[in-house]
Amino acid sequence: VVGSDSNFIGTDQGYEAARWCALNLLSTVNAYLSENSATSADLSKIKVVKIFGIVRSHDDFQEQHLVMNGASDLIKDVLGDSGACHARSAIGSNSLPLGIAVEVEMICKIVE
């Protein structure tokens, strides 16, 4: 999700953008597991430790945490209990690369 420099997205659109970020992260982890595991890829082998989000926003926007609920909710929906309890940080920035709305990083642990 992108916009022009003068158009920032709202909380609801940001929430959806954060969900897409989380989905992309889980897809990347799934690809890693399928390439580096003796068995088939299995997302139940991961425990999400922390996610960190940067939300492109105006100086007076104070709902970055609500935007990041999108990533947390998606992770919980996909992973169940192993994704339900993770640390999380969210900050705002007036600019992100390529005009993206949300950037999310995830730290996870592979559990055998």
JSON list of N, CA and C in Angstrom, two decimals, residues 29-80:
[
{"chain": "A", "resi": 29, "resn": "VAL", "atom": "N", "xyz": [9.03, -16.91, 5.94]},
{"chain": "A", "resi": 29, "resn": "VAL", "atom": "CA", "xyz": [9.43, -17.94, 6.91]},
{"chain": "A", "resi": 29, "resn": "VAL", "atom": "C", "xyz": [9.04, -19.32, 6.39]},
{"chain": "A", "resi": 30, "resn": "ASN", "atom": "N", "xyz": [7.85, -19.44, 5.81]},
{"chain": "A", "resi": 30, "resn": "ASN", "atom": "CA", "xyz": [7.41, -20.71, 5.25]},
{"chain": "A", "resi": 30, "resn": "ASN", "atom": "C", "xyz": [8.35, -21.18, 4.14]},
{"chain": "A", "resi": 31, "resn": "ALA", "atom": "N", "xyz": [8.77, -20.27, 3.28]},
{"chain": "A", "resi": 31, "resn": "ALA", "atom": "CA", "xyz": [9.71, -20.61, 2.21]},
{"chain": "A", "resi": 31, "resn": "ALA", "atom": "C", "xyz": [11.05, -21.07, 2.79]},
{"chain": "A", "resi": 32, "resn": "TYR", "atom": "N", "xyz": [11.51, -20.38, 3.82]},
{"chain": "A", "resi": 32, "resn": "TYR", "atom": "CA", "xyz": [12.76, -20.78, 4.47]},
{"chain": "A", "resi": 32, "resn": "TYR", "atom": "C", "xyz": [12.63, -22.20, 5.04]},
{"chain": "A", "resi": 33, "resn": "LEU", "atom": "N", "xyz": [11.53, -22.46, 5.72]},
{"chain": "A", "resi": 33, "resn": "LEU", "atom": "CA", "xyz": [11.34, -23.79, 6.31]},
{"chain": "A", "resi": 33, "resn": "LEU", "atom": "C", "xyz": [11.28, -24.87, 5.24]},
{"chain": "A", "resi": 34, "resn": "SER", "atom": "N", "xyz": [10.65, -24.58, 4.13]},
{"chain": "A", "resi": 34, "resn": "SER", "atom": "CA", "xyz": [10.54, -25.59, 3.07]},
{"chain": "A", "resi": 34, "resn": "SER", "atom": "C", "xyz": [11.89, -25.88, 2.42]},
{"chain": "A", "resi": 35, "resn": "GLU", "atom": "N", "xyz": [12.79, -24.91, 2.41]},
{"chain": "A", "resi": 35, "resn": "GLU", "atom": "CA", "xyz": [14.11, -25.09, 1.80]},
{"chain": "A", "resi": 35, "resn": "GLU", "atom": "C", "xyz": [15.12, -25.67, 2.79]},
{"chain": "A", "resi": 36, "resn": "ASN", "atom": "N", "xyz": [14.90, -25.49, 4.08]},
{"chain": "A", "resi": 36, "resn": "ASN", "atom": "CA", "xyz": [15.91, -25.82, 5.08]},
{"chain": "A", "resi": 36, "resn": "ASN", "atom": "C", "xyz": [15.45, -26.82, 6.13]},
{"chain": "A", "resi": 37, "resn": "SER", "atom": "N", "xyz": [14.43, -27.55, 5.83]},
{"chain": "A", "resi": 37, "resn": "SER", "atom": "CA", "xyz": [13.90, -28.51, 6.79]},
{"chain": "A", "resi": 37, "resn": "SER", "atom": "C", "xyz": [13.83, -29.88, 6.15]},
{"chain": "A", "resi": 38, "resn": "ALA", "atom": "N", "xyz": [14.11, -30.90, 6.93]},
{"chain": "A", "resi": 38, "resn": "ALA", "atom": "CA", "xyz": [14.05, -32.27, 6.42]},
{"chain": "A", "resi": 38, "resn": "ALA", "atom": "C", "xyz": [12.60, -32.67, 6.14]},
{"chain": "A", "resi": 39, "resn": "THR", "atom": "N", "xyz": [11.68, -32.03, 6.81]},
{"chain": "A", "resi": 39, "resn": "THR", "atom": "CA", "xyz": [10.27, -32.30, 6.59]},
{"chain": "A", "resi": 39, "resn": "THR", "atom": "C", "xyz": [9.65, -31.16, 5.81]},
{"chain": "A", "resi": 40, "resn": "SER", "atom": "N", "xyz": [8.39, -31.26, 5.52]},
{"chain": "A", "resi": 40, "resn": "SER", "atom": "CA", "xyz": [7.73, -30.18, 4.79]},
{"chain": "A", "resi": 40, "resn": "SER", "atom": "C", "xyz": [7.63, -28.92, 5.66]},
{"chain": "A", "resi": 41, "resn": "ALA", "atom": "N", "xyz": [7.41, -27.81, 5.00]},
{"chain": "A", "resi": 41, "resn": "ALA", "atom": "CA", "xyz": [7.27, -26.54, 5.72]},
{"chain": "A", "resi": 41, "resn": "ALA", "atom": "C", "xyz": [6.09, -26.64, 6.67]},
{"chain": "A", "resi": 42, "resn": "ASP", "atom": "N", "xyz": [6.30, -26.17, 7.88]},
{"chain": "A", "resi": 42, "resn": "ASP", "atom": "CA", "xyz": [5.26, -26.26, 8.90]},
{"chain": "A", "resi": 42, "resn": "ASP", "atom": "C", "xyz": [5.38, -25.04, 9.80]},
{"chain": "A", "resi": 43, "resn": "LEU", "atom": "N", "xyz": [4.46, -24.09, 9.63]},
{"chain": "A", "resi": 43, "resn": "LEU", "atom": "CA", "xyz": [4.53, -22.86, 10.42]},
{"chain": "A", "resi": 43, "resn": "LEU", "atom": "C", "xyz": [4.30, -23.10, 11.90]},
{"chain": "A", "resi": 44, "resn": "SER", "atom": "N", "xyz": [3.81, -24.28, 12.27]},
{"chain": "A", "resi": 44, "resn": "SER", "atom": "CA", "xyz": [3.65, -24.56, 13.71]},
{"chain": "A", "resi": 44, "resn": "SER", "atom": "C", "xyz": [5.02, -24.73, 14.38]},
{"chain": "A", "resi": 45, "resn": "LYS", "atom": "N", "xyz": [6.08, -24.78, 13.58]},
{"chain": "A", "resi": 45, "resn": "LYS", "atom": "CA", "xyz": [7.44, -24.88, 14.12]},
{"chain": "A", "resi": 45, "resn": "LYS", "atom": "C", "xyz": [8.01, -23.53, 14.55]},
{"chain": "A", "resi": 46, "resn": "ILE", "atom": "N", "xyz": [7.27, -22.44, 14.34]},
{"chain": "A", "resi": 46, "resn": "ILE", "atom": "CA", "xyz": [7.82, -21.15, 14.71]},
{"chain": "A", "resi": 46, "resn": "ILE", "atom": "C", "xyz": [7.06, -20.53, 15.88]},
{"chain": "A", "resi": 47, "resn": "LYS", "atom": "N", "xyz": [7.79, -19.74, 16.64]},
{"chain": "A", "resi": 47, "resn": "LYS", "atom": "CA", "xyz": [7.24, -18.95, 17.73]},
{"chain": "A", "resi": 47, "resn": "LYS", "atom": "C", "xyz": [7.64, -17.51, 17.44]},
{"chain": "A", "resi": 48, "resn": "VAL", "atom": "N", "xyz": [6.66, -16.64, 17.29]},
{"chain": "A", "resi": 48, "resn": "VAL", "atom": "CA", "xyz": [6.95, -15.23, 17.04]},
{"chain": "A", "resi": 48, "resn": "VAL", "atom": "C", "xyz": [7.36, -14.60, 18.37]},
{"chain": "A", "resi": 49, "resn": "VAL", "atom": "N", "xyz": [8.53, -13.97, 18.37]},
{"chain": "A", "resi": 49, "resn": "VAL", "atom": "CA", "xyz": [9.07, -13.35, 19.57]},
{"chain": "A", "resi": 49, "resn": "VAL", "atom": "C", "xyz": [8.69, -11.88, 19.63]},
{"chain": "A", "resi": 50, "resn": "LYS", "atom": "N", "xyz": [8.90, -11.18, 18.51]},
{"chain": "A", "resi": 50, "resn": "LYS", "atom": "CA", "xyz": [8.63, -9.74, 18.50]},
{"chain": "A", "resi": 50, "resn": "LYS", "atom": "C", "xyz": [8.36, -9.27, 17.08]},
{"chain": "A", "resi": 51, "resn": "ILE", "atom": "N", "xyz": [7.48, -8.29, 16.97]},
{"chain": "A", "resi": 51, "resn": "ILE", "atom": "CA", "xyz": [7.33, -7.56, 15.71]},
{"chain": "A", "resi": 51, "resn": "ILE", "atom": "C", "xyz": [7.56, -6.07, 15.98]},
{"chain": "A", "resi": 52, "resn": "PHE", "atom": "N", "xyz": [8.09, -5.41, 14.99]},
{"chain": "A", "resi": 52, "resn": "PHE", "atom": "CA", "xyz": [8.38, -3.98, 15.07]},
{"chain": "A", "resi": 52, "resn": "PHE", "atom": "C", "xyz": [7.81, -3.33, 13.82]},
{"chain": "A", "resi": 53, "resn": "GLY", "atom": "N", "xyz": [7.02, -2.29, 14.01]},
{"chain": "A", "resi": 53, "resn": "GLY", "atom": "CA", "xyz": [6.40, -1.64, 12.87]},
{"chain": "A", "resi": 53, "resn": "GLY", "atom": "C", "xyz": [6.68, -0.16, 12.79]},
{"chain": "A", "resi": 54, "resn": "ILE", "atom": "N", "xyz": [6.85, 0.31, 11.58]},
{"chain": "A", "resi": 54, "resn": "ILE", "atom": "CA", "xyz": [7.00, 1.73, 11.30]},
{"chain": "A", "resi": 54, "resn": "ILE", "atom": "C", "xyz": [5.82, 2.13, 10.41]},
{"chain": "A", "resi": 55, "resn": "VAL", "atom": "N", "xyz": [5.09, 3.11, 10.86]},
{"chain": "A", "resi": 55, "resn": "VAL", "atom": "CA", "xyz": [3.89, 3.56, 10.16]},
{"chain": "A", "resi": 55, "resn": "VAL", "atom": "C", "xyz": [4.15, 4.96, 9.60]},
{"chain": "A", "resi": 56, "resn": "ARG", "atom": "N", "xyz": [3.96, 5.11, 8.31]},
{"chain": "A", "resi": 56, "resn": "ARG", "atom": "CA", "xyz": [4.13, 6.42, 7.68]},
{"chain": "A", "resi": 56, "resn": "ARG", "atom": "C", "xyz": [2.94, 7.29, 8.06]},
{"chain": "A", "resi": 57, "resn": "SER", "atom": "N", "xyz": [3.23, 8.40, 8.76]},
{"chain": "A", "resi": 57, "resn": "SER", "atom": "CA", "xyz": [2.12, 9.18, 9.30]},
{"chain": "A", "resi": 57, "resn": "SER", "atom": "C", "xyz": [2.53, 10.63, 9.54]},
{"chain": "A", "resi": 58, "resn": "HIS", "atom": "N", "xyz": [1.51, 11.47, 9.69]},
{"chain": "A", "resi": 58, "resn": "HIS", "atom": "CA", "xyz": [1.71, 12.87, 10.06]},
{"chain": "A", "resi": 58, "resn": "HIS", "atom": "C", "xyz": [2.18, 12.96, 11.51]},
{"chain": "A", "resi": 59, "resn": "ASP", "atom": "N", "xyz": [2.73, 14.11, 11.85]},
{"chain": "A", "resi": 59, "resn": "ASP", "atom": "CA", "xyz": [3.23, 14.32, 13.22]},
{"chain": "A", "resi": 59, "resn": "ASP", "atom": "C", "xyz": [2.14, 14.17, 14.28]},
{"chain": "A", "resi": 60, "resn": "ASP", "atom": "N", "xyz": [0.90, 14.51, 13.96]},
{"chain": "A", "resi": 60, "resn": "ASP", "atom": "CA", "xyz": [-0.16, 14.47, 14.96]},
{"chain": "A", "resi": 60, "resn": "ASP", "atom": "C", "xyz": [-0.93, 13.14, 14.99]},
{"chain": "A", "resi": 61, "resn": "PHE", "atom": "N", "xyz": [-0.54, 12.18, 14.15]},
{"chain": "A", "resi": 61, "resn": "PHE", "atom": "CA", "xyz": [-1.19, 10.86, 14.14]},
{"chain": "A", "resi": 61, "resn": "PHE", "atom": "C", "xyz": [-0.67, 10.06, 15.34]},
{"chain": "A", "resi": 62, "resn": "GLN", "atom": "N", "xyz": [-1.58, 9.50, 16.12]},
{"chain": "A", "resi": 62, "resn": "GLN", "atom": "CA", "xyz": [-1.19, 8.79, 17.34]},
{"chain": "A", "resi": 62, "resn": "GLN", "atom": "C", "xyz": [-1.76, 7.38, 17.41]},
{"chain": "A", "resi": 63, "resn": "GLU", "atom": "N", "xyz": [-2.06, 6.78, 16.28]},
{"chain": "A", "resi": 63, "resn": "GLU", "atom": "CA", "xyz": [-2.68, 5.45, 16.29]},
{"chain": "A", "resi": 63, "resn": "GLU", "atom": "C", "xyz": [-1.81, 4.38, 15.63]},
{"chain": "A", "resi": 64, "resn": "GLN", "atom": "N", "xyz": [-0.50, 4.56, 15.71]},
{"chain": "A", "resi": 64, "resn": "GLN", "atom": "CA", "xyz": [0.41, 3.57, 15.14]},
{"chain": "A", "resi": 64, "resn": "GLN", "atom": "C", "xyz": [0.17, 2.19, 15.75]},
{"chain": "A", "resi": 65, "resn": "HIS", "atom": "N", "xyz": [-0.11, 2.16, 17.03]},
{"chain": "A", "resi": 65, "resn": "HIS", "atom": "CA", "xyz": [-0.36, 0.88, 17.71]},
{"chain": "A", "resi": 65, "resn": "HIS", "atom": "C", "xyz": [-1.61, 0.19, 17.16]},
{"chain": "A", "resi": 66, "resn": "LEU", "atom": "N", "xyz": [-2.61, 0.96, 16.77]},
{"chain": "A", "resi": 66, "resn": "LEU", "atom": "CA", "xyz": [-3.82, 0.37, 16.19]},
{"chain": "A", "resi": 66, "resn": "LEU", "atom": "C", "xyz": [-3.55, -0.17, 14.78]},
{"chain": "A", "resi": 67, "resn": "VAL", "atom": "N", "xyz": [-2.71, 0.52, 14.03]},
{"chain": "A", "resi": 67, "resn": "VAL", "atom": "CA", "xyz": [-2.30, 0.03, 12.72]},
{"chain": "A", "resi": 67, "resn": "VAL", "atom": "C", "xyz": [-1.59, -1.31, 12.88]},
{"chain": "A", "resi": 68, "resn": "MET", "atom": "N", "xyz": [-0.68, -1.40, 13.86]},
{"chain": "A", "resi": 68, "resn": "MET", "atom": "CA", "xyz": [0.09, -2.62, 14.06]},
{"chain": "A", "resi": 68, "resn": "MET", "atom": "C", "xyz": [-0.76, -3.78, 14.57]},
{"chain": "A", "resi": 69, "resn": "ASN", "atom": "N", "xyz": [-1.96, -3.49, 15.07]},
{"chain": "A", "resi": 69, "resn": "ASN", "atom": "CA", "xyz": [-2.87, -4.58, 15.43]},
{"chain": "A", "resi": 69, "resn": "ASN", "atom": "C", "xyz": [-3.13, -5.46, 14.22]},
{"chain": "A", "resi": 70, "resn": "GLY", "atom": "N", "xyz": [-3.09, -4.88, 13.03]},
{"chain": "A", "resi": 70, "resn": "GLY", "atom": "CA", "xyz": [-3.30, -5.67, 11.82]},
{"chain": "A", "resi": 70, "resn": "GLY", "atom": "C", "xyz": [-2.29, -6.79, 11.68]},
{"chain": "A", "resi": 71, "resn": "ALA", "atom": "N", "xyz": [-1.01, -6.49, 11.93]},
{"chain": "A", "resi": 71, "resn": "ALA", "atom": "CA", "xyz": [0.03, -7.52, 11.85]},
{"chain": "A", "resi": 71, "resn": "ALA", "atom": "C", "xyz": [-0.13, -8.53, 12.97]},
{"chain": "A", "resi": 72, "resn": "SER", "atom": "N", "xyz": [-0.36, -8.05, 14.19]},
{"chain": "A", "resi": 72, "resn": "SER", "atom": "CA", "xyz": [-0.53, -8.96, 15.33]},
{"chain": "A", "resi": 72, "resn": "SER", "atom": "C", "xyz": [-1.72, -9.88, 15.14]},
{"chain": "A", "resi": 73, "resn": "ASP", "atom": "N", "xyz": [-2.83, -9.33, 14.68]},
{"chain": "A", "resi": 73, "resn": "ASP", "atom": "CA", "xyz": [-4.05, -10.12, 14.49]},
{"chain": "A", "resi": 73, "resn": "ASP", "atom": "C", "xyz": [-3.85, -11.19, 13.42]},
{"chain": "A", "resi": 74, "resn": "LEU", "atom": "N", "xyz": [-3.20, -10.84, 12.33]},
{"chain": "A", "resi": 74, "resn": "LEU", "atom": "CA", "xyz": [-2.96, -11.82, 11.26]},
{"chain": "A", "resi": 74, "resn": "LEU", "atom": "C", "xyz": [-2.07, -12.94, 11.77]},
{"chain": "A", "resi": 75, "resn": "ILE", "atom": "N", "xyz": [-1.00, -12.60, 12.47]},
{"chain": "A", "resi": 75, "resn": "ILE", "atom": "CA", "xyz": [-0.09, -13.61, 13.00]},
{"chain": "A", "resi": 75, "resn": "ILE", "atom": "C", "xyz": [-0.84, -14.54, 13.95]},
{"chain": "A", "resi": 76, "resn": "LYS", "atom": "N", "xyz": [-1.67, -13.98, 14.80]},
{"chain": "A", "resi": 76, "resn": "LYS", "atom": "CA", "xyz": [-2.46, -14.80, 15.72]},
{"chain": "A", "resi": 76, "resn": "LYS", "atom": "C", "xyz": [-3.44, -15.67, 14.97]},
{"chain": "A", "resi": 77, "resn": "ASP", "atom": "N", "xyz": [-4.08, -15.13, 13.94]},
{"chain": "A", "resi": 77, "resn": "ASP", "atom": "CA", "xyz": [-5.05, -15.90, 13.15]},
{"chain": "A", "resi": 77, "resn": "ASP", "atom": "C", "xyz": [-4.38, -17.09, 12.46]},
{"chain": "A", "resi": 78, "resn": "VAL", "atom": "N", "xyz": [-3.18, -16.90, 11.95]},
{"chain": "A", "resi": 78, "resn": "VAL", "atom": "CA", "xyz": [-2.50, -17.96, 11.21]},
{"chain": "A", "resi": 78, "resn": "VAL", "atom": "C", "xyz": [-1.83, -18.97, 12.15]},
{"chain": "A", "resi": 79, "resn": "LEU", "atom": "N", "xyz": [-1.16, -18.48, 13.19]},
{"chain": "A", "resi": 79, "resn": "LEU", "atom": "CA", "xyz": [-0.35, -19.36, 14.05]},
{"chain": "A", "resi": 79, "resn": "LEU", "atom": "C", "xyz": [-1.04, -19.82, 15.32]},
{"chain": "A", "resi": 80, "resn": "GLY", "atom": "N", "xyz": [-2.17, -19.23, 15.64]},
{"chain": "A", "resi": 80, "resn": "GLY", "atom": "CA", "xyz": [-2.84, -19.62, 16.89]},
{"chain": "A", "resi": 80, "resn": "GLY", "atom": "C", "xyz": [-2.01, -19.21, 18.10]}
]
